């Protein structure tokens, strides 16, 4: 009797031990699985970097630093330089930002301060849907609808209006092609607009209502509240969000490829066809013959990676510091 | 004098209000114009043949069946592969890593990958898979899309798990649940709707992706279910057809664009509804 009770107790203890051990093992296994998946993310990033560097080795070795500054892109003689593509990428993105940042902030202000309550959700959703439209749709719309309209109705007017003003006449010169750097910038601006306004709206909503109410209380107009209270408070967020959008614009492929014209030339006129890094890769990669050609295209990709990495990393650090600040306040 | 200042402030305020309303109007008008063009040009091209016949040679009739099939198949596989990896990695960041330096690095790298140009992902998979295998294949396309899915799922999983109150974790620990069981049975369940939303958004994102497929899955004029061979996909077919000089191809490109947009917008509206119901 006593023996029986003892052995029962003993077996209960040992099965509990075994269960604990089993739990411990499965616990470790699960933790290692999550760690493995997390490390895989880093491995993908490292792989991306290594494959771009190794793929572009031949081109960088052949052309040296000249690859960055040379604007000749000639598959026949196998002479390649990235400058025209870099120039096109930077100019089209800068122009898009110039248009999209004020508009995006305007939309965010409209949504947080002006919009009637009933319209707030529908307008917000409409802007977010704009962000969901795939980039190839912007491309096909730009090519078949926007560019022809622009060519017939807007470009002739622009060329005439700026025709006699020094400097500006060079920027807006030449026959109206419809497709070109300026058209690509406009499409890019529409594409990144929702990203800017979404981030900006979110940081605007972190402004303590007390501060805004105090400003309204001493008689500030809406504009003064936005300009003196809300914008200074949320500056880091607005800049960070805009840089995320810039990262997007720099690497955007399909929307640009359709409408930029794919010409490896640097033309001072914004209305002339140009190219970007991503458009060049998209257009030429599958048809590229010869190792030097392929390698030069991968080298373009490496340059794009470097540019976007810097922009995105800066944006991350900015948004992170903001998070820490608001987190610190909440705690 | 005071009156002059008031008038000026009122005027500045008025101009600014008009400008920001105008900005919102521009955004909405752009959306309406794009949807209108899609409907006007796409609806005419929609017919049963679009869903039953393969992409035609120029000048003959046909549909987009092989491209639709390819898009669905590659997206589904990419999500099936990418979701568990993303969920586990996000779980590591939210539950185990949190404030460690490793988690900080992973988070940073993940956020870069999240907004990295998708064409670079295409180049990466080309170097990694296509060059080694010696030919383009749907496998490579799936891998490229999976690489895009992972960071999206990591980000939403982490964000959603961080929203789960710590008291729930403590309650699980107090009844003796091991950490892994607490995570799987308690925190994952609590964050389920949010994670599903993230996966839906990832699906919406990859179903419209073109650039990473250009030199991985390439294109295929014929019906193909062989993942080891090149495979057609809607975005690539739209790209090819829209850039061609043939009118028939243009009509099909518009029809395909309408199908993709409808699918993507439905998915993202659905995801948003799910998100708002959760709140």
Coordinates of C-alpha atoms in Angstrom, one line a residue:
Chain A
X1 CA 0.0 0.0 0.0
X2 CA 2.7 2.4 1.0
X3 CA 4.8 1.1 -1.8
X4 CA 2.0 1.8 -4.3
X5 CA 1.5 5.3 -3.1
X6 CA 5.2 6.0 -3.3
X7 CA 5.6 4.7 -6.8
X8 CA 2.5 6.6 -7.9
X9 CA 4.0 9.7 -6.4
X10 CA 7.3 8.9 -8.0
X11 CA 5.8 8.4 -11.4
X12 CA 3.9 11.6 -11.1
X13 CA 7.1 13.4 -10.4
X14 CA 9.0 11.8 -13.2
X15 CA 6.3 12.4 -15.7
X16 CA 6.2 16.0 -14.6
X17 CA 9.9 16.2 -15.0
X18 CA 9.7 14.7 -18.5
X19 CA 6.9 17.1 -19.4
X20 CA 9.0 20.0 -18.2
X21 CA 12.0 18.8 -20.1
X22 CA 9.8 18.4 -23.2
X23 CA 8.4 21.9 -22.8
X24 CA 11.9 23.2 -22.3
X25 CA 13.1 21.5 -25.5
X26 CA 10.2 22.7 -27.6
X27 CA 10.6 26.1 -26.1
X28 CA 14.3 26.3 -27.2
X29 CA 13.4 24.9 -30.6
X30 CA 10.7 27.6 -31.1
X31 CA 13.0 30.3 -30.0
X32 CA 15.8 29.1 -32.3
X33 CA 13.3 29.0 -35.2
X34 CA 12.2 32.6 -34.7
X35 CA 15.9 33.6 -34.4
X36 CA 16.7 31.7 -37.6
X37 CA 13.9 33.5 -39.5
X38 CA 15.1 36.8 -38.1
X39 CA 18.6 36.1 -39.2
X40 CA 17.3 35.1 -42.6
X41 CA 16.1 38.7 -43.1
X42 CA 19.7 39.8 -42.5
X43 CA 20.9 37.1 -44.8
X44 CA 18.6 38.3 -47.6
X45 CA 19.9 41.8 -47.2
X46 CA 23.5 40.7 -47.2
X47 CA 22.9 38.5 -50.2
X48 CA 21.3 41.4 -52.0
X49 CA 24.4 43.5 -51.4
X50 CA 26.9 40.8 -52.2
X51 CA 25.2 39.7 -55.4
X52 CA 25.0 43.4 -56.6
X53 CA 28.7 43.9 -55.8
X54 CA 29.9 40.7 -57.4
X55 CA 27.6 41.2 -60.4
X56 CA 29.0 44.6 -61.1
X57 CA 32.6 43.7 -60.4
X58 CA 33.5 43.3 -64.1
X59 CA 32.0 46.7 -65.1
X60 CA 33.6 48.6 -62.2
X61 CA 36.9 46.9 -62.9
X62 CA 36.7 47.8 -66.6
X63 CA 35.6 51.4 -66.3
X64 CA 36.8 52.4 -62.9
X65 CA 35.5 55.6 -61.3
X66 CA 34.8 56.9 -64.8
X67 CA 31.7 54.7 -64.8
X68 CA 30.1 57.3 -62.4
X69 CA 31.0 60.4 -64.4
X70 CA 30.8 59.2 -68.0
X71 CA 27.5 59.6 -69.8
X72 CA 28.2 57.5 -72.8
X73 CA 26.0 54.4 -73.0
X74 CA 26.9 52.4 -76.1
X75 CA 26.1 48.7 -76.2
X76 CA 27.7 48.4 -79.7
X77 CA 31.2 49.6 -78.7
X78 CA 30.6 48.2 -75.2
X79 CA 31.4 51.6 -73.6
X80 CA 29.2 52.3 -70.6
X81 CA 28.9 55.2 -68.2
X82 CA 26.2 55.7 -65.6
X83 CA 26.0 59.4 -65.5
X84 CA 23.0 60.0 -67.8
X85 CA 20.9 57.5 -65.8
X86 CA 22.0 58.8 -62.4
X87 CA 21.2 62.3 -63.6
X88 CA 17.8 61.3 -64.8
X89 CA 17.0 59.5 -61.6
X90 CA 18.0 62.4 -59.4
X91 CA 16.3 65.1 -61.5
X92 CA 13.0 63.2 -61.9
X93 CA 12.9 62.3 -58.2
X94 CA 13.8 65.9 -57.1
X95 CA 11.1 67.4 -59.3
X96 CA 8.6 64.9 -58.1
X97 CA 9.4 65.7 -54.5
X98 CA 9.1 69.4 -55.3
X99 CA 5.6 68.9 -56.4
X100 CA 4.5 66.1 -54.0
X101 CA 5.8 67.4 -50.7
X102 CA 3.7 70.6 -50.6
X103 CA 0.7 68.8 -51.9
X104 CA 1.1 65.9 -49.5
X105 CA 1.4 68.2 -46.5
X106 CA -1.6 70.2 -47.8
X107 CA -3.7 67.0 -47.9
X108 CA -2.6 66.1 -44.4
X109 CA -3.6 69.5 -43.1
X110 CA -6.9 69.2 -44.9
X111 CA -7.5 65.8 -43.3
X112 CA -6.5 66.8 -39.8
X113 CA -7.8 70.4 -39.5
X114 CA -10.3 71.3 -42.2
X115 CA -12.2 68.3 -43.4
X116 CA -15.8 67.9 -42.1
X117 CA -16.0 64.9 -39.9
X118 CA -18.3 63.0 -42.3
X119 CA -15.8 63.4 -45.2
X120 CA -12.7 62.5 -43.2
X121 CA -12.9 58.7 -43.7
X122 CA -13.9 58.7 -47.3
X123 CA -11.2 61.2 -48.3
X124 CA -8.6 59.4 -46.2
X125 CA -9.5 56.1 -47.8
X126 CA -9.4 57.6 -51.3
X127 CA -5.9 58.9 -50.7
X128 CA -4.8 55.5 -49.3
X129 CA -6.3 53.7 -52.3
X130 CA -4.1 55.9 -54.5
X131 CA -1.2 54.4 -52.6
X132 CA -2.5 50.9 -53.3
X133 CA -2.7 51.3 -57.1
X134 CA 0.1 49.2 -58.6
X135 CA 2.9 51.2 -60.3
X136 CA 2.3 49.5 -63.6
X137 CA -1.2 51.0 -63.7
X138 CA 0.3 54.5 -63.3
X139 CA 2.6 53.5 -66.2
X140 CA -0.1 52.4 -68.6
X141 CA -2.3 55.4 -67.6
X142 CA 0.7 57.8 -68.1
X143 CA 1.5 56.3 -71.5
X144 CA -2.0 56.2 -73.0
X145 CA -3.9 58.9 -71.2
X146 CA -1.7 61.4 -69.5
X147 CA 1.2 61.8 -71.9
X148 CA -1.0 62.4 -75.1
X149 CA -3.1 64.9 -73.2
X150 CA 0.0 66.6 -71.8
X151 CA 1.6 66.7 -75.2
X152 CA -1.4 68.3 -77.0
X153 CA -2.7 70.7 -74.3
X154 CA -0.1 71.5 -71.8
X155 CA 3.4 71.3 -73.2
X156 CA 2.9 73.7 -76.2
X157 CA 1.6 76.2 -73.7
X158 CA 4.6 75.7 -71.3
X159 CA 7.1 76.0 -74.1
X160 CA 5.5 79.2 -75.3
X161 CA 5.1 80.7 -71.8
X162 CA 8.7 80.2 -70.8
X163 CA 10.1 80.7 -74.3
X164 CA 11.5 84.2 -73.7
X165 CA 12.6 83.9 -70.1
X166 CA 16.4 83.2 -69.8
X167 CA 17.3 79.9 -68.0
X168 CA 13.7 78.8 -67.9
X169 CA 13.6 78.7 -71.7
X170 CA 16.3 76.1 -71.6
X171 CA 14.5 74.0 -69.0
X172 CA 11.3 73.9 -71.0
X173 CA 12.6 73.9 -74.5
X174 CA 12.1 71.8 -77.6
X175 CA 9.2 70.0 -79.3
X176 CA 6.4 68.6 -77.2
X177 CA 7.1 64.9 -77.1
X178 CA 4.6 64.1 -74.4
X179 CA 6.9 61.6 -72.9
X180 CA 10.0 62.8 -71.1
X181 CA 11.6 63.6 -67.7
X182 CA 8.9 66.2 -66.8
X183 CA 6.0 63.8 -67.5
X184 CA 7.7 61.1 -65.5
X185 CA 8.2 63.5 -62.6
X186 CA 4.5 64.3 -62.6
X187 CA 3.5 60.6 -62.6
X188 CA 6.0 60.0 -59.8
X189 CA 4.6 62.9 -57.8
X190 CA 1.1 61.5 -58.0
X191 CA 2.5 58.1 -56.9
X192 CA 4.4 59.3 -53.8
X193 CA 1.7 61.8 -52.8
X194 CA -0.3 59.4 -50.7
X195 CA 2.8 58.1 -48.8
X196 CA 3.8 61.6 -47.8
X197 CA 0.3 62.6 -46.8
X198 CA -0.3 59.3 -44.8
X199 CA 2.9 59.8 -42.7
X200 CA 2.4 63.5 -42.3
X201 CA -1.2 63.0 -41.1
X202 CA 0.0 60.4 -38.6
X203 CA 2.6 62.7 -37.1
X204 CA 0.2 65.7 -37.1
X205 CA -2.1 63.6 -34.9
X206 CA 0.7 63.1 -32.4
X207 CA 0.7 66.9 -31.7
X208 CA -0.8 67.3 -28.2
X209 CA -4.3 68.8 -28.6
X210 CA -3.6 71.1 -25.6
X211 CA -0.9 73.0 -27.6
X212 CA -3.2 73.5 -30.5
X213 CA -6.1 74.5 -28.3
X214 CA -3.9 77.0 -26.4
X215 CA -2.9 78.6 -29.7
X216 CA -6.4 78.8 -30.9
X217 CA -7.3 80.2 -27.5
X218 CA -5.0 83.2 -27.9
X219 CA -6.6 83.9 -31.2
X220 CA -4.4 82.2 -33.8
X221 CA -5.8 81.5 -37.2
X222 CA -5.7 77.9 -38.5
X223 CA -2.7 78.8 -40.7
X224 CA -0.8 80.2 -37.7
X225 CA -1.6 77.1 -35.6
X226 CA -0.3 74.9 -38.4
X227 CA 2.8 77.0 -39.2
X228 CA 3.8 77.9 -35.7
X229 CA 2.7 75.0 -33.6
X230 CA 1.9 71.8 -35.6
X231 CA 4.7 71.9 -38.2
X232 CA 7.6 72.7 -35.8
X233 CA 6.4 70.0 -33.5
X234 CA 6.2 67.4 -36.3
X235 CA 9.1 68.5 -38.4
X236 CA 11.2 65.3 -38.0
X237 CA 8.2 63.1 -38.9
X238 CA 7.4 65.2 -42.0
X239 CA 11.0 65.1 -43.2
X240 CA 11.3 61.4 -42.4
X241 CA 8.1 60.5 -44.3
X242 CA 9.2 62.6 -47.2
X243 CA 12.5 60.8 -47.4
X244 CA 10.7 57.5 -47.4
X245 CA 8.7 58.8 -50.3
X246 CA 12.0 59.9 -52.0
X247 CA 13.4 56.4 -51.6
X248 CA 10.3 55.2 -53.4
X249 CA 10.6 57.7 -56.2
X250 CA 14.3 57.0 -56.8
X251 CA 13.7 53.3 -57.2
X252 CA 10.3 53.4 -59.0
X253 CA 10.5 51.4 -62.2
X254 CA 7.4 50.7 -64.1
X255 CA 5.6 54.0 -63.8
X256 CA 8.8 55.7 -65.1
X257 CA 9.8 53.2 -67.7
X258 CA 6.6 53.9 -69.7
X259 CA 6.8 57.6 -69.9
X260 CA 10.4 58.8 -69.6
X261 CA 11.4 57.9 -73.2
X262 CA 14.5 55.9 -72.4
X263 CA 17.1 58.1 -74.0
X264 CA 20.7 57.9 -72.7
X265 CA 21.3 61.6 -73.1
X266 CA 21.5 64.5 -70.8
X267 CA 19.3 67.2 -72.1
X268 CA 18.9 70.4 -70.2
X269 CA 15.3 70.5 -71.2
X270 CA 13.0 68.7 -68.8
X271 CA 10.5 68.1 -71.6
X272 CA 13.0 66.0 -73.5
X273 CA 13.2 62.2 -73.2
X274 CA 15.7 60.9 -70.6
X275 CA 16.2 57.8 -68.6
X276 CA 16.6 56.6 -65.0
X277 CA 18.6 53.8 -63.5
X278 CA 15.6 51.6 -62.9
X279 CA 14.1 52.2 -66.3
X280 CA 17.4 51.3 -68.0
X281 CA 17.7 48.1 -66.1
X282 CA 14.0 47.2 -66.8
X283 CA 14.3 47.9 -70.5
X284 CA 17.7 46.4 -71.3
X285 CA 18.5 43.7 -68.9
X286 CA 16.8 40.7 -70.7
X287 CA 18.1 41.9 -74.0
X288 CA 21.7 42.6 -72.9
X289 CA 24.3 40.6 -74.7
X290 CA 27.8 40.2 -73.4
X291 CA 29.2 40.1 -69.9
X292 CA 30.3 43.8 -69.8
X293 CA 26.8 45.0 -70.8
X294 CA 25.1 42.8 -68.1
X295 CA 27.6 43.7 -65.5
X296 CA 27.2 47.4 -66.3
X297 CA 23.5 47.1 -65.7
X298 CA 24.1 45.4 -62.4
X299 CA 26.5 48.2 -61.5
X300 CA 23.7 50.7 -62.2
X301 CA 21.6 48.6 -59.7
X302 CA 24.4 48.9 -57.2
X303 CA 24.5 52.6 -57.5
X304 CA 20.7 52.8 -57.1
X305 CA 21.1 50.6 -54.0
X306 CA 23.7 52.9 -52.5
X307 CA 21.6 56.0 -53.2
X308 CA 18.3 54.5 -51.8
X309 CA 20.2 53.0 -48.8
X310 CA 21.5 56.4 -47.7
X311 CA 18.1 58.0 -48.2
X312 CA 16.1 55.2 -46.5
X313 CA 18.6 54.9 -43.6
X314 CA 18.4 58.6 -42.9
X315 CA 14.6 58.4 -43.0
X316 CA 14.6 55.5 -40.6
X317 CA 16.9 57.2 -38.1
X318 CA 14.7 60.3 -38.2
X319 CA 11.4 58.4 -37.7
X320 CA 13.0 56.3 -34.9
X321 CA 14.2 59.4 -33.0
X322 CA 10.6 60.7 -33.3
X323 CA 9.2 57.4 -32.0
X324 CA 11.6 57.5 -29.0
X325 CA 10.5 61.1 -28.3
X326 CA 6.8 60.4 -28.3
X327 CA 7.3 57.1 -26.5
X328 CA 9.3 58.9 -23.8
X329 CA 6.5 61.4 -23.4
X330 CA 3.8 58.7 -23.1
X331 CA 5.9 57.0 -20.4
Chain B
X1 CA -3.8 99.6 -37.9
X2 CA -5.2 96.6 -36.0
X3 CA -7.8 96.2 -38.6
X4 CA -5.2 96.0 -41.3
X5 CA -3.3 93.3 -39.5
X6 CA -6.5 91.3 -38.9
X7 CA -7.5 91.6 -42.6
X8 CA -4.0 90.4 -43.6
X9 CA -4.1 87.4 -41.3
X10 CA -7.6 86.6 -42.4
X11 CA -6.5 86.7 -46.1
X12 CA -3.4 84.6 -45.5
X13 CA -5.5 82.1 -43.6
X14 CA -8.1 82.0 -46.4
X15 CA -5.4 81.5 -49.1
X16 CA -3.9 78.7 -47.1
X17 CA -7.2 77.0 -46.5
X18 CA -8.1 77.1 -50.2
X19 CA -4.6 75.7 -51.1
X20 CA -4.8 72.7 -48.8
X21 CA -8.4 71.9 -49.9
X22 CA -7.1 72.2 -53.5
X23 CA -4.3 69.7 -52.6
X24 CA -6.9 67.2 -51.4
X25 CA -9.0 67.8 -54.5
X26 CA -5.9 67.1 -56.7
X27 CA -5.3 63.8 -55.0
X28 CA -8.9 62.7 -55.4
X29 CA -9.2 63.9 -59.0
X30 CA -6.0 61.9 -59.8
X31 CA -7.6 58.7 -58.4
X32 CA -10.9 59.4 -60.2
X33 CA -9.1 60.0 -63.5
X34 CA -7.1 56.8 -63.2
X35 CA -10.1 54.7 -62.3
X36 CA -12.2 56.3 -65.0
X37 CA -9.5 55.5 -67.7
X38 CA -9.3 52.0 -66.4
X39 CA -13.0 51.4 -66.6
X40 CA -13.4 53.2 -70.0
X41 CA -10.7 51.3 -71.7
X42 CA -10.8 48.1 -69.7
X43 CA -14.4 47.1 -69.6
X44 CA -14.7 47.0 -73.4
X45 CA -11.8 44.5 -73.4
X46 CA -13.3 42.2 -70.8
X47 CA -15.0 39.1 -72.1
X48 CA -15.2 35.4 -71.3
X49 CA -12.3 34.9 -73.7
X50 CA -10.0 37.0 -71.4
X51 CA -10.3 34.4 -68.7
X52 CA -10.3 31.3 -70.9
X53 CA -7.8 31.8 -73.7
X54 CA -4.1 32.3 -73.7
X55 CA -2.2 35.4 -74.8
X56 CA -2.5 35.7 -78.5
X57 CA 0.0 36.5 -81.2
X58 CA -0.4 40.0 -82.6
X59 CA -3.4 40.3 -84.9
X60 CA -5.3 37.3 -83.5
X61 CA -7.9 37.0 -80.8
X62 CA -7.0 35.7 -77.4
X63 CA -7.2 36.3 -73.6
X64 CA -5.0 36.4 -70.6
X65 CA -5.8 33.0 -69.0
X66 CA -2.1 31.9 -68.8
X67 CA -1.1 35.3 -67.3
X68 CA -3.8 35.3 -64.7
X69 CA -2.9 31.7 -63.7
X70 CA 0.8 32.6 -63.5
X71 CA 0.1 35.6 -61.4
X72 CA -2.1 33.8 -59.0
X73 CA 0.2 30.8 -58.7
X74 CA 3.4 32.8 -58.1
X75 CA 1.7 35.1 -55.6
X76 CA 0.1 32.2 -53.7
X77 CA 3.4 30.3 -53.4
X78 CA 5.3 33.5 -52.5
X79 CA 2.8 34.2 -49.7
X80 CA 2.9 30.6 -48.4
X81 CA 6.7 30.7 -48.3
X82 CA 7.0 34.2 -47.0
X83 CA 4.3 34.4 -44.4
X84 CA 5.7 31.8 -41.9
X85 CA 9.3 33.2 -42.2
X86 CA 8.0 36.8 -41.7
X87 CA 5.8 35.8 -38.8
X88 CA 8.6 34.0 -37.0
X89 CA 11.0 36.8 -37.6
X90 CA 8.5 39.4 -36.4
X91 CA 7.8 37.2 -33.3
X92 CA 11.5 37.2 -32.6
X93 CA 11.6 41.0 -32.7
X94 CA 8.6 41.5 -30.5
X95 CA 8.9 38.6 -28.0
X96 CA 12.5 37.6 -27.7
X97 CA 14.8 40.3 -29.1
X98 CA 12.9 43.5 -28.2
X99 CA 15.8 45.7 -27.0
X100 CA 18.8 43.7 -28.0
X101 CA 21.3 45.1 -30.4
X102 CA 20.7 42.2 -32.8
X103 CA 17.0 43.0 -32.9
X104 CA 17.9 46.6 -33.6
X105 CA 20.0 45.6 -36.6
X106 CA 17.3 43.2 -37.9
X107 CA 14.6 45.9 -37.5
X108 CA 16.8 48.4 -39.4
X109 CA 17.6 46.0 -42.2
X110 CA 14.0 44.9 -42.5
X111 CA 12.8 48.5 -42.8
X112 CA 15.3 49.1 -45.6
X113 CA 14.2 45.9 -47.4
X114 CA 10.6 47.0 -47.0
X115 CA 11.1 50.1 -49.1
X116 CA 14.1 49.0 -51.2
X117 CA 13.4 49.3 -55.0
X118 CA 11.8 46.0 -56.1
X119 CA 13.9 45.9 -59.3
X120 CA 16.9 45.3 -57.1
X121 CA 15.2 42.3 -55.6
X122 CA 14.8 41.1 -59.2
X123 CA 18.5 41.6 -59.9
X124 CA 19.4 39.7 -56.6
X125 CA 17.3 36.7 -57.5
X126 CA 18.6 36.8 -61.0
X127 CA 22.2 36.5 -59.7
X128 CA 21.2 34.0 -57.0
X129 CA 18.9 31.6 -58.9
X130 CA 18.6 32.3 -62.6
X131 CA 22.3 32.5 -63.3
X132 CA 22.9 29.2 -61.3
X133 CA 20.0 27.4 -62.9
X134 CA 21.0 28.7 -66.3
X135 CA 17.4 29.6 -67.3
X136 CA 14.5 31.8 -66.3
X137 CA 11.9 30.1 -64.2
X138 CA 8.7 30.5 -62.2
X139 CA 10.7 29.3 -59.1
X140 CA 12.8 32.5 -59.4
X141 CA 9.7 34.6 -59.7
X142 CA 8.2 33.1 -56.6
X143 CA 11.5 33.6 -54.7
X144 CA 11.6 37.3 -55.8
X145 CA 8.0 37.8 -54.6
X146 CA 8.6 35.9 -51.4
X147 CA 11.5 38.3 -50.6
X148 CA 9.1 41.2 -51.0
X149 CA 6.5 39.5 -48.8
X150 CA 8.8 38.8 -45.9
X151 CA 9.6 42.3 -44.7
X152 CA 5.9 43.4 -45.0
X153 CA 4.9 40.5 -42.7
X154 CA 7.8 41.0 -40.3
X155 CA 6.8 44.7 -39.8
X156 CA 3.0 44.0 -39.3
X157 CA 3.6 41.0 -37.0
X158 CA 6.0 42.9 -34.8
X159 CA 3.7 45.9 -34.6
X160 CA 0.7 43.8 -33.8
X161 CA 2.4 41.7 -31.2
X162 CA 3.7 44.9 -29.5
X163 CA 0.0 46.0 -29.2
X164 CA -0.8 42.8 -27.1
X165 CA -0.8 43.9 -23.4
X166 CA 2.0 42.5 -21.3
X167 CA -0.5 41.4 -18.7
X168 CA -1.6 38.7 -21.0
X169 CA 2.0 37.3 -21.3
X170 CA 2.3 37.5 -17.5
X171 CA -1.0 35.7 -17.0
X172 CA 0.2 32.9 -19.3
X173 CA 3.5 32.7 -17.4
X174 CA 1.7 32.6 -14.0
X175 CA -0.2 29.5 -14.9
X176 CA 3.1 27.9 -15.9
X177 CA 2.8 28.1 -19.7
X178 CA 6.2 27.9 -21.4
X179 CA 7.1 30.9 -23.4
X180 CA 6.6 29.2 -26.8
X181 CA 3.2 28.0 -25.9
X182 CA 2.2 31.4 -24.5
X183 CA 3.3 33.0 -27.7
X184 CA 1.5 30.5 -30.0
X185 CA -1.7 30.2 -27.9
X186 CA -2.0 33.6 -26.4
X187 CA -0.2 36.5 -28.2
X188 CA -0.6 35.1 -31.8
X189 CA -4.3 34.6 -31.2
X190 CA -4.7 38.1 -29.8
X191 CA -2.8 39.6 -32.8
X192 CA -4.4 37.4 -35.4
X193 CA -6.6 39.9 -37.2
X194 CA -3.7 42.4 -37.5
X195 CA -1.4 39.8 -38.9
X196 CA -4.0 38.7 -41.4
X197 CA -4.3 42.3 -42.4
X198 CA -0.6 42.5 -43.0
X199 CA -0.6 39.3 -45.1
X200 CA -3.5 40.7 -47.2
X201 CA -1.6 43.9 -47.8
X202 CA 1.5 41.9 -48.8
X203 CA -0.7 40.0 -51.3
X204 CA -2.0 43.2 -52.7
X205 CA 1.5 44.5 -53.0
X206 CA 3.0 41.5 -54.9
X207 CA 0.1 41.0 -57.2
X208 CA 0.9 44.2 -58.9
X209 CA 4.7 43.9 -58.8
X210 CA 6.3 43.9 -62.3
X211 CA 9.9 44.8 -61.9
X212 CA 11.1 41.8 -59.9
X213 CA 9.5 39.4 -62.4
X214 CA 11.0 40.9 -65.5
X215 CA 14.2 38.9 -65.3
X216 CA 13.2 36.0 -63.0
X217 CA 9.9 34.5 -64.3
X218 CA 10.3 36.3 -67.6
X219 CA 7.2 35.6 -69.7
X220 CA 5.5 32.8 -71.5
X221 CA 3.2 33.0 -74.4
X222 CA 1.6 29.7 -73.7
X223 CA -0.1 28.0 -70.8
X224 CA 2.5 26.6 -68.4
X225 CA 2.1 25.2 -64.9
X226 CA 5.7 24.0 -64.8
X227 CA 7.5 26.0 -62.1
X228 CA 10.8 25.2 -63.6
X229 CA 10.0 27.0 -66.8
X230 CA 9.3 30.7 -67.5
X231 CA 5.8 31.7 -66.6
X232 CA 3.5 34.5 -67.7
X233 CA 2.1 37.0 -65.2
X234 CA -0.4 39.8 -65.6
X235 CA 1.9 42.7 -64.9
X236 CA 4.6 41.5 -67.3
X237 CA 2.0 40.9 -70.1
X238 CA 0.6 44.4 -69.5
X239 CA 4.1 45.8 -69.8
X240 CA 4.8 43.9 -73.0
X241 CA 1.4 44.5 -74.6
X242 CA 1.2 48.2 -73.7
X243 CA 4.6 48.8 -75.3
X244 CA 3.7 47.1 -78.5
X245 CA 2.3 48.8 -81.5
X246 CA -0.7 46.5 -81.9
X247 CA -4.2 47.7 -81.0
X248 CA -5.5 44.2 -80.0
X249 CA -2.7 44.0 -77.5
X250 CA -3.4 47.4 -76.1
X251 CA -7.0 46.4 -75.4
X252 CA -5.9 43.2 -73.6
X253 CA -3.4 45.3 -71.6
X254 CA -6.2 47.6 -70.4
X255 CA -8.3 44.6 -69.5
X256 CA -5.5 43.2 -67.6
X257 CA -4.8 46.5 -65.8
X258 CA -8.5 46.7 -64.8
X259 CA -8.4 43.1 -63.4
X260 CA -5.2 43.8 -61.4
X261 CA -6.5 47.1 -60.0
X262 CA -9.9 45.6 -59.1
X263 CA -8.2 42.7 -57.3
X264 CA -5.6 44.9 -55.5
X265 CA -8.1 47.6 -54.4
X266 CA -10.6 44.9 -53.2
X267 CA -7.9 43.3 -51.2
X268 CA -6.7 46.5 -49.6
X269 CA -10.3 47.7 -48.8
X270 CA -11.0 44.3 -47.3
X271 CA -7.7 44.5 -45.2
X272 CA -8.7 48.0 -44.0
X273 CA -12.2 46.8 -43.0
X274 CA -10.6 44.0 -41.0
X275 CA -8.3 46.5 -39.4
X276 CA -11.0 48.9 -38.4
X277 CA -13.3 46.2 -37.0
X278 CA -10.4 45.1 -34.8
X279 CA -10.2 48.5 -33.3

